[in-house]
Coordinates of C-alpha atoms in Angstrom, one line a residue:
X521 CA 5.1 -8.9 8.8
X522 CA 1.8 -8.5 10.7
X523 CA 1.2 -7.3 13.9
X524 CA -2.4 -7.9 15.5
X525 CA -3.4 -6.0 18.4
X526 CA -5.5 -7.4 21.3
X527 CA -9.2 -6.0 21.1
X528 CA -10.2 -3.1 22.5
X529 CA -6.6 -1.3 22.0
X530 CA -7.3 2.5 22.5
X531 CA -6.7 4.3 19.5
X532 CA -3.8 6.2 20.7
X533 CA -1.7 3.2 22.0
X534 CA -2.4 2.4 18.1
X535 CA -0.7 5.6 17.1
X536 CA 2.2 5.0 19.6
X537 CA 2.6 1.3 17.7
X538 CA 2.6 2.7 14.5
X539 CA 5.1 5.6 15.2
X540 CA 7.5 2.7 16.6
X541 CA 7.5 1.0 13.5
X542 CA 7.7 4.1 10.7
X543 CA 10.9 5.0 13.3
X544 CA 12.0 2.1 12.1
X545 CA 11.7 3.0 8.5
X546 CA 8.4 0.9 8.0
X547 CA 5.5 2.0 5.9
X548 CA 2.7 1.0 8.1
X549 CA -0.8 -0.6 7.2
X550 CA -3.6 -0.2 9.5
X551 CA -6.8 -2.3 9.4
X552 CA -9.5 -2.4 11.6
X553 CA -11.5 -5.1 12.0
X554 CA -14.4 -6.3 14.2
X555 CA -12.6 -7.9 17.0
X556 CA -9.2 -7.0 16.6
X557 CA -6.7 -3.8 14.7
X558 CA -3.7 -5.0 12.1
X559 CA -0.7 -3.6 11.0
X560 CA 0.8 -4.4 8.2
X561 CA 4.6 -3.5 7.9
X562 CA 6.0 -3.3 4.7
X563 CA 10.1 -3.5 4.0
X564 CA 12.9 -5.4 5.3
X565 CA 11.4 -7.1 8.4
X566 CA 14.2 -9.7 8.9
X567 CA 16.0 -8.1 11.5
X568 CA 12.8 -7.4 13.8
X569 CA 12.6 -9.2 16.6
X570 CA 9.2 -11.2 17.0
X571 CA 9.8 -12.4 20.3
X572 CA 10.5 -8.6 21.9
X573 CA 7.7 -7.0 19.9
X574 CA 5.0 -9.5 21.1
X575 CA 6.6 -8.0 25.2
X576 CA 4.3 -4.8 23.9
X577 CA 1.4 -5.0 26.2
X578 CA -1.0 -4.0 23.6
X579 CA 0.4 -7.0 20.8
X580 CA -1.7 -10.6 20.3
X581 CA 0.5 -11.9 18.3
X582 CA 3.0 -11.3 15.3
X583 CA 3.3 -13.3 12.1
X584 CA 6.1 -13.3 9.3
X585 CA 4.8 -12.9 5.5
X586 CA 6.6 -14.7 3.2
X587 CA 5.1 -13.8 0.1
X588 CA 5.9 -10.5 -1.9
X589 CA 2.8 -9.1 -2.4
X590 CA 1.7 -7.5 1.4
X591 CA -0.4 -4.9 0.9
X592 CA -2.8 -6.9 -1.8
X593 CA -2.8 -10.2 1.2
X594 CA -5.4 -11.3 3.0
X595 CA -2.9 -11.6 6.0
X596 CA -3.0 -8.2 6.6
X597 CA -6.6 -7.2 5.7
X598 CA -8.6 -10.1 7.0
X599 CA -11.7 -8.7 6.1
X600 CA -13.0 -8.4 2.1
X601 CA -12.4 -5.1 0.5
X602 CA -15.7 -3.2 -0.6
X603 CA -14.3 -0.8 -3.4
X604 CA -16.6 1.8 -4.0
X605 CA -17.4 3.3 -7.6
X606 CA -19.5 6.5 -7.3
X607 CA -21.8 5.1 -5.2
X608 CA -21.9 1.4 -6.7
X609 CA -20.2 -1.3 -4.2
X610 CA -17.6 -4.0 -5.7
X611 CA -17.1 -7.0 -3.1
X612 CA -18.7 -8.2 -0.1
X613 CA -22.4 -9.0 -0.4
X614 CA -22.5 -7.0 -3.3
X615 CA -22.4 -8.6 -6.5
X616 CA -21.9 -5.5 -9.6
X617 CA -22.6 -5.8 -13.1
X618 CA -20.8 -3.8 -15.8
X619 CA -22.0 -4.1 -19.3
X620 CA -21.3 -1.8 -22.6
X621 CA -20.0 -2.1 -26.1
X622 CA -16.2 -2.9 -27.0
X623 CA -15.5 0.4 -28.7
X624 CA -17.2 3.3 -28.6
X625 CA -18.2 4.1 -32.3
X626 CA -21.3 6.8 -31.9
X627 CA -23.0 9.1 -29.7
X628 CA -26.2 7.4 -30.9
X629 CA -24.6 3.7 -30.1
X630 CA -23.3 4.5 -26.8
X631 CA -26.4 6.1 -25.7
X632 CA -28.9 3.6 -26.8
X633 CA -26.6 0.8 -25.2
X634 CA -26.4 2.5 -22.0
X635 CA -30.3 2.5 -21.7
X636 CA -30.4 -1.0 -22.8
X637 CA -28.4 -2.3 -20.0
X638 CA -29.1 0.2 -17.5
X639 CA -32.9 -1.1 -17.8
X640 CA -31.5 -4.8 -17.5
X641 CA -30.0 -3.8 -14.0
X642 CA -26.5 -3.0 -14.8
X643 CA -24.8 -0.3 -12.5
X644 CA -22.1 0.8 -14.2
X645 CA -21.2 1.5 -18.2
X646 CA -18.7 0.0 -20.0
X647 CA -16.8 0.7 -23.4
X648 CA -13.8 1.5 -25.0
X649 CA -12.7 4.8 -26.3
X650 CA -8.8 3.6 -26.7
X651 CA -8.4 0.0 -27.7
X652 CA -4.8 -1.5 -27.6
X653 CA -5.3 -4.4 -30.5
X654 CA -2.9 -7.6 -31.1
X655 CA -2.7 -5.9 -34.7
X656 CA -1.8 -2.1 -36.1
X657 CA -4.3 -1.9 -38.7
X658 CA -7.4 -3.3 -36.5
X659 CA -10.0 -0.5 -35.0
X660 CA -8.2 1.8 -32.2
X661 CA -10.9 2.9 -30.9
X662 CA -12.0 6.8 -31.4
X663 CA -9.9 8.3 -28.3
X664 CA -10.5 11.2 -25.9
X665 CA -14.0 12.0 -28.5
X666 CA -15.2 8.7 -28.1
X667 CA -14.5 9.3 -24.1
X668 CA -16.5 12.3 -24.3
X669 CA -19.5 10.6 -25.8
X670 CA -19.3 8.1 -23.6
X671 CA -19.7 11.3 -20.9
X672 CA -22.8 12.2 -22.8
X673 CA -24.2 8.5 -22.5
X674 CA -23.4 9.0 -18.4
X675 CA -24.9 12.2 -18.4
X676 CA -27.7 11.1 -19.8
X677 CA -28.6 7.8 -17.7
X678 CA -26.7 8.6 -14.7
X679 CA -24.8 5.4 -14.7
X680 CA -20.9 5.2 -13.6
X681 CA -18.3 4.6 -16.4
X682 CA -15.5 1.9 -16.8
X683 CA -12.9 2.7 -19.5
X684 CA -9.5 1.5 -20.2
X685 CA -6.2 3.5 -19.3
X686 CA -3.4 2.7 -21.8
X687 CA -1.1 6.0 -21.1
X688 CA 0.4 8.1 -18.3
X689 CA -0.8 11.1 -20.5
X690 CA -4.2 10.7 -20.3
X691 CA -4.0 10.3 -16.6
X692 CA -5.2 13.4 -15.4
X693 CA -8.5 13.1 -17.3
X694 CA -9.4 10.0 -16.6
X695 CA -8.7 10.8 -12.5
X696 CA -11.2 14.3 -13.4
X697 CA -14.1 11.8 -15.4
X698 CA -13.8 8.2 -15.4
X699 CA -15.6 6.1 -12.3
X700 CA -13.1 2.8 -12.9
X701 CA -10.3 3.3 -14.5
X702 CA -9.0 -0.2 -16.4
X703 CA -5.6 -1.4 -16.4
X704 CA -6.2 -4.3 -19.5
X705 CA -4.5 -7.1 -19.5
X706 CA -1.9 -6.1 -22.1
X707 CA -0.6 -3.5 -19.7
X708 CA -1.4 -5.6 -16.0
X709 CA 3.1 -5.9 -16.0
X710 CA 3.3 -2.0 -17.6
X711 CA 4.8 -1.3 -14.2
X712 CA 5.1 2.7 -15.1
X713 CA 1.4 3.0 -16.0
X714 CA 0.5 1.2 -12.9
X715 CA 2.7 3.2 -10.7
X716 CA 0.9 6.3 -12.2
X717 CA -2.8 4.4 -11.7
X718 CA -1.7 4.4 -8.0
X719 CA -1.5 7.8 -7.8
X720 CA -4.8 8.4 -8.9
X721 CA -7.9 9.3 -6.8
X722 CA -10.3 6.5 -8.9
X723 CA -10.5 3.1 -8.3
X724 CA -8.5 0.5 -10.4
X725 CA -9.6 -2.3 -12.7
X726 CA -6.8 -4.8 -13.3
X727 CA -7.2 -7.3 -15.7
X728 CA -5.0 -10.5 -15.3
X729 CA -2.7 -10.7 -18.5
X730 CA -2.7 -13.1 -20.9
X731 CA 0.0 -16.1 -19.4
X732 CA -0.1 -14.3 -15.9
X733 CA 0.2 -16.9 -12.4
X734 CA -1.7 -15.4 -9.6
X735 CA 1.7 -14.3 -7.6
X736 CA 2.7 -11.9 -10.8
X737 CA -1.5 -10.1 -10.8
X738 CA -1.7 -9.6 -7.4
X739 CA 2.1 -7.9 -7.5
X740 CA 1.0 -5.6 -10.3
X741 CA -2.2 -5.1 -7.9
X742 CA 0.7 -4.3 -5.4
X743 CA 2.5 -1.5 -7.4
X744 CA -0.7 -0.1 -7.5
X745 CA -1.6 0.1 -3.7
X746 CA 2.3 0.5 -2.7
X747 CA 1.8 4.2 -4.6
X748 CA -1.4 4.8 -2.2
X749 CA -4.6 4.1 -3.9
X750 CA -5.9 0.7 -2.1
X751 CA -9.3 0.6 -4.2
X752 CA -8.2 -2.2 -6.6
X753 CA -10.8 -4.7 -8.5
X754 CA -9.5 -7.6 -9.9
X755 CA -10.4 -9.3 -12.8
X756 CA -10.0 -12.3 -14.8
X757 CA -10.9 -12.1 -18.0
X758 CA -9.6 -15.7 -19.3
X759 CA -5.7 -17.1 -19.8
X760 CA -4.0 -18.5 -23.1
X761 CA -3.2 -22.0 -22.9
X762 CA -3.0 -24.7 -25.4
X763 CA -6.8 -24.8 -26.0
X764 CA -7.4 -23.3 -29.1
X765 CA -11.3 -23.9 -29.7
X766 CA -12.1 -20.5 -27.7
X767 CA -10.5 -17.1 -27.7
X768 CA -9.1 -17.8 -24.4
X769 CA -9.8 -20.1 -21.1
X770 CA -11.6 -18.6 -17.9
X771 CA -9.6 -19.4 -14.7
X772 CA -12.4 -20.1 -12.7
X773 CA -10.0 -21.7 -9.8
X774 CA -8.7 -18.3 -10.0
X775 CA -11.8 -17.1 -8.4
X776 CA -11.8 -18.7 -4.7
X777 CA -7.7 -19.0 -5.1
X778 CA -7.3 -15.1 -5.2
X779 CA -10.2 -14.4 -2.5
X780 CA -8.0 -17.0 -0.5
X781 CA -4.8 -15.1 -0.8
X782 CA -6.1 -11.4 -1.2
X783 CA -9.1 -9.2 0.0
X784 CA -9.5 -7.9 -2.7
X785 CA -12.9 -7.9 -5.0
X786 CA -13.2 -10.1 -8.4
X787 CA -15.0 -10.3 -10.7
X788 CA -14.9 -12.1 -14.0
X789 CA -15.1 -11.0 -17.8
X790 CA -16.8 -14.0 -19.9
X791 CA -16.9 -12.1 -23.1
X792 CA -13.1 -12.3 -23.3
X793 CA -12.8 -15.9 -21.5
X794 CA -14.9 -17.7 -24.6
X795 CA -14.7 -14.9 -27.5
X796 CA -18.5 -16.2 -28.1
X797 CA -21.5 -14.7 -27.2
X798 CA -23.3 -18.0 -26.8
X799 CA -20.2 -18.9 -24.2
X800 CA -21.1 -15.7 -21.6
X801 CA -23.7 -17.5 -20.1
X802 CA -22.6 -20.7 -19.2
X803 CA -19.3 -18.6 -17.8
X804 CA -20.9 -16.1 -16.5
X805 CA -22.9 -18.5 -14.2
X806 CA -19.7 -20.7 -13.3
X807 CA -18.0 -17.5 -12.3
X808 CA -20.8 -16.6 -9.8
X809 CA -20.9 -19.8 -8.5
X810 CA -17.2 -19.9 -7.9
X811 CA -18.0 -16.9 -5.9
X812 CA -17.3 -13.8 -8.0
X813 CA -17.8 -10.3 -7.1
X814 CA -19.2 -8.8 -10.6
X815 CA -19.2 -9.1 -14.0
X816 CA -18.2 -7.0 -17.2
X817 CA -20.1 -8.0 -20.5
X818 CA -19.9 -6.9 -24.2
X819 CA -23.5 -5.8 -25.2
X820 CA -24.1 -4.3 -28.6
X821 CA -26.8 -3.2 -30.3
X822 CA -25.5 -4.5 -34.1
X823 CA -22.9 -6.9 -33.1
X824 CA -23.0 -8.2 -37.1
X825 CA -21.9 -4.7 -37.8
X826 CA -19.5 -4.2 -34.9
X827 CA -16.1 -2.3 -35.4
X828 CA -14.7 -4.8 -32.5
X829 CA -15.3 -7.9 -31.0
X830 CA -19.0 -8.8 -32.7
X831 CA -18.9 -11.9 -32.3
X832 CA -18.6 -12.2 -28.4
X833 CA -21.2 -9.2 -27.7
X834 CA -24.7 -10.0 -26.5
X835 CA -27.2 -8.1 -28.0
X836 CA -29.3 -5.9 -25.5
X837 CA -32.4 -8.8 -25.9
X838 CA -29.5 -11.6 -24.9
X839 CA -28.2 -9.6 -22.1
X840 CA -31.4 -9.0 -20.3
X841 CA -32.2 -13.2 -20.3
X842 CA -28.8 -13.2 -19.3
X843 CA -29.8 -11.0 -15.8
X844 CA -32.9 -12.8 -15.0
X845 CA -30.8 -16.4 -14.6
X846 CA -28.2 -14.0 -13.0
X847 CA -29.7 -12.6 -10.3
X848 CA -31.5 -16.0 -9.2
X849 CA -27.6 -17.3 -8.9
X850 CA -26.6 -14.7 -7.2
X851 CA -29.5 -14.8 -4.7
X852 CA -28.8 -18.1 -4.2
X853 CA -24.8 -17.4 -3.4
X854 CA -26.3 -14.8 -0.6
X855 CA -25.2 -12.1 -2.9
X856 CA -27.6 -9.0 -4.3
X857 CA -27.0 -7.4 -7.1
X858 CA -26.1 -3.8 -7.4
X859 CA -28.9 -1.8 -9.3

């Protein structure tokens, strides 16, 4: 349920509301917004009364939810999220690029590729130091020492790091080190890992799973924010279906569909959606013309030689021609690029 204040309620009749409602056993959302405040009430609202809470002096109107996710819906926060990543905005006007290797495999790699893109104009690093992979015997990425290369690279260039959370365990260190923490899309229904992510004091990455309807992301995005942390980045990073030409297909209906039902940011991953490099152009520009919030691209200084996913990386060369059609997109979609 949603409960919209009129304008100009003082700030304590806004305390008295909310201290109704958590009487009643409700956890209690608060937005403000330009012209008017929200709260969101989450948990069994069927007995409420609509009729005898809009008799409140200081209620506009109230409106029943009927979908599961609350906290994640537009309804209740009107206005789009801006998540913050050390300094870097994801959502609104701001349109942020995250670009790295796959896997970290060097000090000397990570470095060099962190230059590379941070000269391009990407704000914020990407790679993998734990890689969950469809098979047992493929590359697993190098672990907590490739995460604290990947440190080095940051230390070194100043730019934020992405990387991909695939334990409770490692929790802790990734809340004390990592800008973004990912939630890939293996794990986007791990409900246990993303009840821990909620807990953290980072910002989330979810990536939409493989067969995943929009309903079943934005609830996993909801275990997440039900546990506290609100700053949650959505991503689609391409579906399976019975195409079988690419890796996998990029939902790009799933763009202004989410930013319909949820105000939350989203961005897009088009090195995953094709599996090609020669395919994260042409996605990338659909995605930010379907409105997207960011993007996260494999770049790789050897891809030939790459211990994972070669064949969709840009090479740094690529991925600066890649920027310069970019930003005249985004320009044109009233967006600006975070730099």
């Amino acid at each position: 349920m949603v409960v919209i204040l009129k304008p100009g309620t003082p700030q304590n009749d806004v305390r008295k509301m909310v201290a109704f409602f958590e009487a009643k056993s409700f956890k209690v959302g608060v937005t403000v917004g330009v012209d008017c405040t929200i709260l969101g009430l989450v948990g069994d609202t069927t007995a409420l009364d609509i009729h005898k809470i809009e008799q409140f002096d200081v209620v506009e109107r109230v409106t029943r939810i009927s979908e599961p996710y609350k906290k994640a819906n537009r309804k209740f926060h009107p206005e789009d999220t801006v998540v913050d990543v050390s300094g870097v905005p994801v959502g609104g006007g701001s349109f942020a690029v995250m670009a790295g290797p796959c896997s970290i495999e060097s000090g000397e790699q990570i470095t060099a590729i962190a230059r590379d893109v941070q000269s391009a104009g990407a704000a914020i690093l990407r790679g993998g130091a734990f890689k969950p992979r469809s098979s047992p015997y493929s590359f697993q990425g190098m672990g907590l020492p490739g995460l604290k290369l990947m440190l080095e690279a940051k230390a070194e260039t100043g730019l934020p790091i992405v990387t991909e959370l695939v334990s409770p365990e490692y929790c802790e260190i990734f809340d004390e080190k990592v800008d973004l923490v990912q939630i890939g899309a293996r794990n986007m229904q791990n409900f246990e890992l993303l009840k821990e992510a909620g807990k953290m004091s980072k910002p989330i990455l979810l990536k939409r799973g493989l067969s995943a309807t929009y309903e079943e992301w934005l609830m996993s995005a909801e275990y997440i924010m039900n546990e506290g942390n609100q700053n949650v980045i959505l991503c689609e990073r391409g579906i399976r279906t019975t195409e079988t030409y690419t890796r996998n297909t990029l939902d790009v209906s799933a763009i202004p569909c989410i930013k319909r039902m949820s105000h939350l940011p989203v961005i897009i991953d088009p090195s995953h959606s094709g599996g090609y490099s020669y395919l994260v152009e042409p996605l990338t520009l659909a995605g930010i013309a379907a409105g997207a919030d960011g993007i996260i691209v494999e770049v790789h200084n050897d891809p030939l030689h790459a211990k994972c996913d070669g064949q969709q990386s840009l090479t740094p060369e690529q991925f600066g021609d890649l920027m310069g059609k970019a930003e005249k997109l985004v320009d044109f979609m009233g967006k600006t690029i975070v730099k």
